[in-house]
mmCIF file of C-alpha atoms in Angstrom:
data_model
loop_
_atom_site.group_PDB
_atom_site.id
_atom_site.type_symbol
_atom_site.label_atom_id
_atom_site.label_comp_id
_atom_site.label_asym_id
_atom_site.label_seq_id
_atom_site.Cartn_x
_atom_site.Cartn_y
_atom_site.Cartn_z
ATOM 1 C CA UNK A 277 4.756 25.490 -12.226
ATOM 2 C CA UNK A 278 4.508 22.701 -9.546
ATOM 3 C CA UNK A 279 4.762 24.228 -6.501
ATOM 4 C CA UNK A 280 6.331 21.102 -5.215
ATOM 5 C CA UNK A 281 9.747 22.452 -6.605
ATOM 6 C CA UNK A 282 10.733 25.403 -4.737
ATOM 7 C CA UNK A 283 11.294 28.359 -6.774
ATOM 8 C CA UNK A 284 14.856 28.463 -5.423
ATOM 9 C CA UNK A 285 15.670 25.077 -6.873
ATOM 10 C CA UNK A 286 14.047 26.048 -10.321
ATOM 11 C CA UNK A 287 16.199 29.236 -10.540
ATOM 12 C CA UNK A 288 19.285 27.264 -9.360
ATOM 13 C CA UNK A 289 18.622 24.735 -12.260
ATOM 14 C CA UNK A 290 18.026 27.000 -14.706
ATOM 15 C CA UNK A 291 21.379 28.976 -14.034
ATOM 16 C CA UNK A 292 23.417 25.745 -13.924
ATOM 17 C CA UNK A 293 22.064 24.813 -17.344
ATOM 18 C CA UNK A 294 22.944 28.114 -18.887
ATOM 19 C CA UNK A 295 26.427 27.770 -17.076
ATOM 20 C CA UNK A 296 27.244 24.292 -18.405
ATOM 21 C CA UNK A 297 25.567 24.234 -21.899
ATOM 22 C CA UNK A 298 28.460 25.615 -23.648
ATOM 23 C CA UNK A 299 30.930 24.500 -26.286
ATOM 24 C CA UNK A 300 33.408 23.458 -23.589
ATOM 25 C CA UNK A 301 31.026 20.722 -22.457
ATOM 26 C CA UNK A 302 32.119 18.332 -25.281
ATOM 27 C CA UNK A 303 35.555 18.522 -24.028
ATOM 28 C CA UNK A 304 36.260 14.904 -22.483
ATOM 29 C CA UNK A 305 32.727 14.151 -23.214
ATOM 30 C CA UNK A 306 31.651 11.119 -25.664
ATOM 31 C CA UNK A 307 29.712 13.857 -27.536
ATOM 32 C CA UNK A 308 33.080 15.192 -28.559
ATOM 33 C CA UNK A 309 33.354 12.156 -31.324
ATOM 34 C CA UNK A 310 30.270 13.051 -33.236
ATOM 35 C CA UNK A 311 31.605 16.555 -33.612
ATOM 36 C CA UNK A 312 34.592 15.087 -35.462
ATOM 37 C CA UNK A 313 33.179 13.734 -38.556
ATOM 38 C CA UNK A 314 30.960 15.159 -41.217
ATOM 39 C CA UNK A 315 27.693 14.273 -42.848
ATOM 40 C CA UNK A 316 24.425 13.824 -41.073
ATOM 41 C CA UNK A 317 24.287 9.682 -41.567
ATOM 42 C CA UNK A 318 28.097 9.497 -40.287
ATOM 43 C CA UNK A 319 27.502 11.613 -37.283
ATOM 44 C CA UNK A 320 24.724 9.557 -36.372
ATOM 45 C CA UNK A 321 26.588 6.412 -36.492
ATOM 46 C CA UNK A 322 29.531 7.907 -34.765
ATOM 47 C CA UNK A 323 27.240 9.152 -32.131
ATOM 48 C CA UNK A 324 25.727 5.763 -31.705
ATOM 49 C CA UNK A 325 28.998 3.977 -31.516
ATOM 50 C CA UNK A 326 30.148 6.268 -29.036
ATOM 51 C CA UNK A 327 27.333 6.049 -26.595
ATOM 52 C CA UNK A 328 27.572 2.340 -26.683
ATOM 53 C CA UNK A 329 31.036 2.289 -25.354
ATOM 54 C CA UNK A 330 30.477 5.152 -22.927
ATOM 55 C CA UNK A 331 30.327 3.591 -19.398
ATOM 56 C CA UNK A 332 32.885 3.493 -16.573
ATOM 57 C CA UNK A 333 35.692 5.539 -16.594
ATOM 58 C CA UNK A 334 36.177 8.324 -19.507
ATOM 59 C CA UNK A 335 39.926 7.940 -19.193
ATOM 60 C CA UNK A 336 39.414 4.168 -20.243
ATOM 61 C CA UNK A 337 36.392 4.432 -22.777
ATOM 62 C CA UNK A 338 37.505 7.579 -24.629
ATOM 63 C CA UNK A 339 40.443 5.945 -26.218
ATOM 64 C CA UNK A 340 38.534 3.051 -27.185
ATOM 65 C CA UNK A 341 35.854 5.059 -29.051
ATOM 66 C CA UNK A 342 39.046 6.936 -30.636
ATOM 67 C CA UNK A 343 40.520 3.874 -31.751
ATOM 68 C CA UNK A 344 37.320 2.806 -33.786
ATOM 69 C CA UNK A 345 37.214 6.304 -35.101
ATOM 70 C CA UNK A 346 40.772 6.003 -36.202
ATOM 71 C CA UNK A 347 40.104 2.585 -37.997
ATOM 72 C CA UNK A 348 37.230 3.985 -39.583
ATOM 73 C CA UNK A 349 39.348 6.802 -41.289
ATOM 74 C CA UNK A 350 36.586 9.140 -40.190
ATOM 75 C CA UNK A 351 33.759 7.488 -41.963
ATOM 76 C CA UNK A 352 32.132 5.503 -39.424
ATOM 77 C CA UNK A 353 28.793 5.032 -41.457
ATOM 78 C CA UNK A 354 30.909 3.376 -44.460
ATOM 79 C CA UNK A 355 33.009 1.441 -42.277
ATOM 80 C CA UNK A 356 30.347 -0.405 -40.643
ATOM 81 C CA UNK A 357 28.136 -0.548 -43.726
ATOM 82 C CA UNK A 358 31.108 -2.371 -45.539
ATOM 83 C CA UNK A 359 31.798 -4.551 -42.477
ATOM 84 C CA UNK A 360 35.527 -3.531 -42.450
ATOM 85 C CA UNK A 361 35.108 -3.547 -38.734
ATOM 86 C CA UNK A 362 35.545 -7.448 -38.718
ATOM 87 C CA UNK A 363 39.083 -6.922 -39.262
ATOM 88 C CA UNK A 364 39.398 -4.667 -36.027
ATOM 89 C CA UNK A 365 36.841 -6.460 -33.867
ATOM 90 C CA UNK A 366 36.846 -9.838 -34.761
ATOM 91 C CA UNK A 367 34.092 -12.353 -33.512
ATOM 92 C CA UNK A 368 36.077 -13.877 -30.725
ATOM 93 C CA UNK A 369 36.113 -13.964 -26.822
ATOM 94 C CA UNK A 370 39.018 -11.828 -26.208
ATOM 95 C CA UNK A 371 38.296 -8.458 -24.050
ATOM 96 C CA UNK A 372 37.144 -5.397 -25.945
ATOM 97 C CA UNK A 373 36.721 -3.085 -23.199
ATOM 98 C CA UNK A 374 35.735 -4.127 -19.557
ATOM 99 C CA UNK A 375 32.502 -6.469 -19.910
ATOM 100 C CA UNK A 376 32.416 -6.370 -23.687
ATOM 101 C CA UNK A 377 34.144 -8.927 -25.375
ATOM 102 C CA UNK A 378 35.225 -8.592 -29.107
ATOM 103 C CA UNK A 379 32.369 -10.934 -30.003
ATOM 104 C CA UNK A 380 29.800 -8.721 -27.768
ATOM 105 C CA UNK A 381 30.982 -5.629 -29.603
ATOM 106 C CA UNK A 382 31.216 -7.571 -33.013
ATOM 107 C CA UNK A 383 27.487 -8.309 -32.454
ATOM 108 C CA UNK A 384 26.452 -4.944 -31.838
ATOM 109 C CA UNK A 385 28.334 -3.557 -35.011
ATOM 110 C CA UNK A 386 27.021 -6.136 -37.206
ATOM 111 C CA UNK A 387 23.479 -5.362 -35.910
ATOM 112 C CA UNK A 388 24.361 -1.600 -36.680
ATOM 113 C CA UNK A 389 25.208 -2.948 -40.041
ATOM 114 C CA UNK A 390 21.823 -4.509 -40.602
ATOM 115 C CA UNK A 391 19.990 -1.329 -39.688
ATOM 116 C CA UNK A 392 22.170 0.706 -42.116
ATOM 117 C CA UNK A 393 21.433 -2.008 -44.872
ATOM 118 C CA UNK A 394 17.904 -1.961 -44.381
ATOM 119 C CA UNK A 395 16.889 1.606 -43.507
ATOM 120 C CA UNK A 396 19.763 3.667 -44.909
ATOM 121 C CA UNK A 397 20.544 5.370 -41.736
ATOM 122 C CA UNK A 398 19.716 5.315 -37.948
ATOM 123 C CA UNK A 399 17.824 8.211 -38.312
ATOM 124 C CA UNK A 400 15.566 6.656 -41.116
ATOM 125 C CA UNK A 401 15.358 3.632 -38.851
ATOM 126 C CA UNK A 402 13.872 5.976 -35.744
ATOM 127 C CA UNK A 403 11.803 8.030 -38.052
ATOM 128 C CA UNK A 404 10.109 4.795 -39.346
ATOM 129 C CA UNK A 405 9.685 3.132 -36.147
ATOM 130 C CA UNK A 406 8.694 5.658 -33.274
ATOM 131 C CA UNK A 407 6.907 8.831 -32.793
ATOM 132 C CA UNK A 408 8.373 10.234 -29.386
ATOM 133 C CA UNK A 409 11.378 9.571 -27.107
ATOM 134 C CA UNK A 410 10.191 6.400 -25.278
ATOM 135 C CA UNK A 411 8.829 4.834 -28.468
ATOM 136 C CA UNK A 412 12.234 5.485 -30.124
ATOM 137 C CA UNK A 413 14.026 3.768 -27.059
ATOM 138 C CA UNK A 414 11.679 0.965 -27.340
ATOM 139 C CA UNK A 415 12.347 0.669 -30.996
ATOM 140 C CA UNK A 416 16.206 0.650 -30.574
ATOM 141 C CA UNK A 417 16.112 -1.879 -27.731
ATOM 142 C CA UNK A 418 13.606 -4.167 -29.721
ATOM 143 C CA UNK A 419 15.840 -3.944 -32.910
ATOM 144 C CA UNK A 420 19.281 -4.961 -31.320
ATOM 145 C CA UNK A 421 17.369 -7.724 -29.245
ATOM 146 C CA UNK A 422 15.778 -9.256 -32.287
ATOM 147 C CA UNK A 423 19.014 -9.079 -34.190
ATOM 148 C CA UNK A 424 20.736 -11.097 -31.211
ATOM 149 C CA UNK A 425 22.562 -8.567 -30.244
ATOM 150 C CA UNK A 426 22.999 -8.740 -26.157
ATOM 151 C CA UNK A 427 25.147 -6.884 -23.863
ATOM 152 C CA UNK A 428 25.446 -3.435 -25.507
ATOM 153 C CA UNK A 429 22.160 -2.270 -26.117
ATOM 154 C CA UNK A 430 19.581 -2.762 -23.203
ATOM 155 C CA UNK A 431 17.178 -5.830 -23.996
ATOM 156 C CA UNK A 432 14.119 -3.609 -23.532
ATOM 157 C CA UNK A 433 12.957 -0.258 -22.146
ATOM 158 C CA UNK A 434 12.418 -1.410 -18.667
ATOM 159 C CA UNK A 435 15.838 -0.007 -17.287
ATOM 160 C CA UNK A 436 16.629 3.562 -17.454
ATOM 161 C CA UNK A 437 18.502 2.984 -20.712
ATOM 162 C CA UNK A 438 20.685 6.072 -19.857
ATOM 163 C CA UNK A 439 23.267 6.030 -22.903
ATOM 164 C CA UNK A 440 20.193 5.631 -25.464
ATOM 165 C CA UNK A 441 18.471 8.604 -23.768
ATOM 166 C CA UNK A 442 21.627 10.693 -24.041
ATOM 167 C CA UNK A 443 22.238 9.730 -27.524
ATOM 168 C CA UNK A 444 18.538 10.790 -28.330
ATOM 169 C CA UNK A 445 19.389 14.104 -26.619
ATOM 170 C CA UNK A 446 22.421 14.460 -28.978
ATOM 171 C CA UNK A 447 20.289 13.739 -32.084
ATOM 172 C CA UNK A 448 17.032 15.646 -31.232
ATOM 173 C CA UNK A 449 17.924 18.855 -29.428
ATOM 174 C CA UNK A 450 18.684 21.539 -31.628
ATOM 175 C CA UNK A 451 20.264 25.299 -31.110
ATOM 176 C CA UNK A 452 22.747 23.731 -28.792
ATOM 177 C CA UNK A 453 26.618 23.901 -28.857
ATOM 178 C CA UNK A 454 26.764 20.413 -27.974
ATOM 179 C CA UNK A 455 23.632 18.463 -29.297
ATOM 180 C CA UNK A 456 23.069 18.143 -33.219
ATOM 181 C CA UNK A 457 19.591 18.337 -33.792
ATOM 182 C CA UNK A 458 19.357 16.195 -36.812
ATOM 183 C CA UNK A 459 16.182 14.608 -35.661
ATOM 184 C CA UNK A 460 14.356 17.704 -34.308
ATOM 185 C CA UNK A 461 12.206 17.615 -37.620
ATOM 186 C CA UNK A 462 10.546 14.158 -36.511
ATOM 187 C CA UNK A 463 11.053 13.907 -32.684
ATOM 188 C CA UNK A 464 9.901 16.638 -30.329
ATOM 189 C CA UNK A 465 12.549 17.496 -27.662
ATOM 190 C CA UNK A 466 9.894 17.806 -24.995
ATOM 191 C CA UNK A 467 9.343 13.939 -25.355
ATOM 192 C CA UNK A 468 12.799 13.170 -24.466
ATOM 193 C CA UNK A 469 13.786 11.094 -21.399
ATOM 194 C CA UNK A 470 16.546 12.239 -18.807
ATOM 195 C CA UNK A 471 19.638 9.962 -18.981
ATOM 196 C CA UNK A 472 19.925 8.441 -15.468
ATOM 197 C CA UNK A 473 23.830 9.072 -14.843
ATOM 198 C CA UNK A 474 25.452 8.508 -11.645
ATOM 199 C CA UNK A 475 25.949 12.353 -11.270
ATOM 200 C CA UNK A 476 22.529 13.212 -12.373
ATOM 201 C CA UNK A 477 20.862 10.793 -10.028
ATOM 202 C CA UNK A 478 23.027 12.159 -7.022
ATOM 203 C CA UNK A 479 22.098 15.797 -7.628
ATOM 204 C CA UNK A 480 18.424 14.709 -8.138
ATOM 205 C CA UNK A 481 18.383 13.052 -5.070
ATOM 206 C CA UNK A 482 20.133 15.960 -3.261
ATOM 207 C CA UNK A 483 17.746 18.809 -4.990
ATOM 208 C CA UNK A 484 14.920 16.296 -3.763
ATOM 209 C CA UNK A 485 13.771 15.748 -7.313
ATOM 210 C CA UNK A 486 14.014 11.797 -6.705
ATOM 211 C CA UNK A 487 13.304 10.253 -3.576
ATOM 212 C CA UNK A 488 16.022 7.392 -4.199
ATOM 213 C CA UNK A 489 18.962 6.645 -6.356
ATOM 214 C CA UNK A 490 17.273 3.558 -7.911
ATOM 215 C CA UNK A 491 17.345 3.616 -11.610
ATOM 216 C CA UNK A 492 14.731 2.499 -13.982
ATOM 217 C CA UNK A 493 12.716 3.949 -16.554
ATOM 218 C CA UNK A 494 9.984 4.598 -14.279
ATOM 219 C CA UNK A 495 12.513 6.961 -12.412
ATOM 220 C CA UNK A 496 13.713 8.406 -15.390
ATOM 221 C CA UNK A 497 10.260 9.401 -16.443
ATOM 222 C CA UNK A 498 9.550 10.940 -13.165
ATOM 223 C CA UNK A 499 12.631 12.928 -13.285
ATOM 224 C CA UNK A 500 11.832 14.028 -16.792
ATOM 225 C CA UNK A 501 8.469 15.045 -15.504
ATOM 226 C CA UNK A 502 10.162 17.263 -12.957
ATOM 227 C CA UNK A 503 12.329 18.702 -15.384
ATOM 228 C CA UNK A 504 9.449 19.352 -17.705
ATOM 229 C CA UNK A 505 8.168 21.703 -14.766
ATOM 230 C CA UNK A 506 11.665 23.662 -14.961
ATOM 231 C CA UNK A 507 12.238 23.832 -18.654
ATOM 232 C CA UNK A 508 8.714 23.391 -20.011
ATOM 233 C CA UNK A 509 9.649 23.556 -23.691
ATOM 234 C CA UNK A 510 13.159 21.726 -23.227
ATOM 235 C CA UNK A 511 13.186 19.047 -20.178
ATOM 236 C CA UNK A 512 16.742 17.904 -21.275
ATOM 237 C CA UNK A 513 18.298 21.072 -20.647
ATOM 238 C CA UNK A 514 18.203 20.023 -17.167
ATOM 239 C CA UNK A 515 20.613 17.241 -17.924
ATOM 240 C CA UNK A 516 23.437 19.916 -18.398
ATOM 241 C CA UNK A 517 22.524 21.418 -14.984
ATOM 242 C CA UNK A 518 22.675 18.154 -13.376
ATOM 243 C CA UNK A 519 25.386 16.346 -14.827
ATOM 244 C CA UNK A 520 27.450 19.597 -15.106
ATOM 245 C CA UNK A 521 26.999 20.173 -11.380
ATOM 246 C CA UNK A 522 27.790 16.594 -10.547
ATOM 247 C CA UNK A 523 31.111 16.679 -12.472
ATOM 248 C CA UNK A 524 32.156 20.090 -11.122
ATOM 249 C CA UNK A 525 31.589 18.760 -7.605
ATOM 250 C CA UNK A 526 33.502 15.420 -8.103
ATOM 251 C CA UNK A 527 36.383 17.513 -9.394
ATOM 252 C CA UNK A 528 36.697 19.301 -6.171
#
């Protein structure tokens, strides 16, 4: 144990993680959507689409994800693979959600379609092109950049890539009431990277785990190293502690 982290903080974080990592966590969370569909490949695609739109106010982005789920008839993988999304998200400059135009989102979905066509599933792409959490983030950013899809998936892994790190948590961590663990057989959860959500960053600074609220991949890796000292076998369990506490405090 790194003695730089006071034992009182270690114990608090472990207690908060147990408190917040429950089935109730998914209520109002974008992870909820992947639990509404069946089939491994379909849950992967649903989760990937959900993370892509998960920024800003939950009250605003959750209905946008719900609309896509409704249009897909519960089979997001087929809906994207067959290109049916073009009828709902046309390649034009009208607004889809906040900074995303329909064209931006259409380009993202087209790149997803290309990935599914070439690799069969998102999981098979990640399995073939990565060996740990960071290389998975790099592979995903590179694929979408090479497809010309800009504005949804980060161009590279120099930023914190918060939503991709969140998605990888969903896919890799097993034995969780929230995370699916579909990729636990080929990615080690100990290599995952903390998602730098605003609540996570604020709590991390408050606990003295980060020196500033600046977000970058290097900051995410530093925070992850701290979480490994608290949760050696499962550092992203700390995501529940920090995020859950941040949400709770913001509601009071």
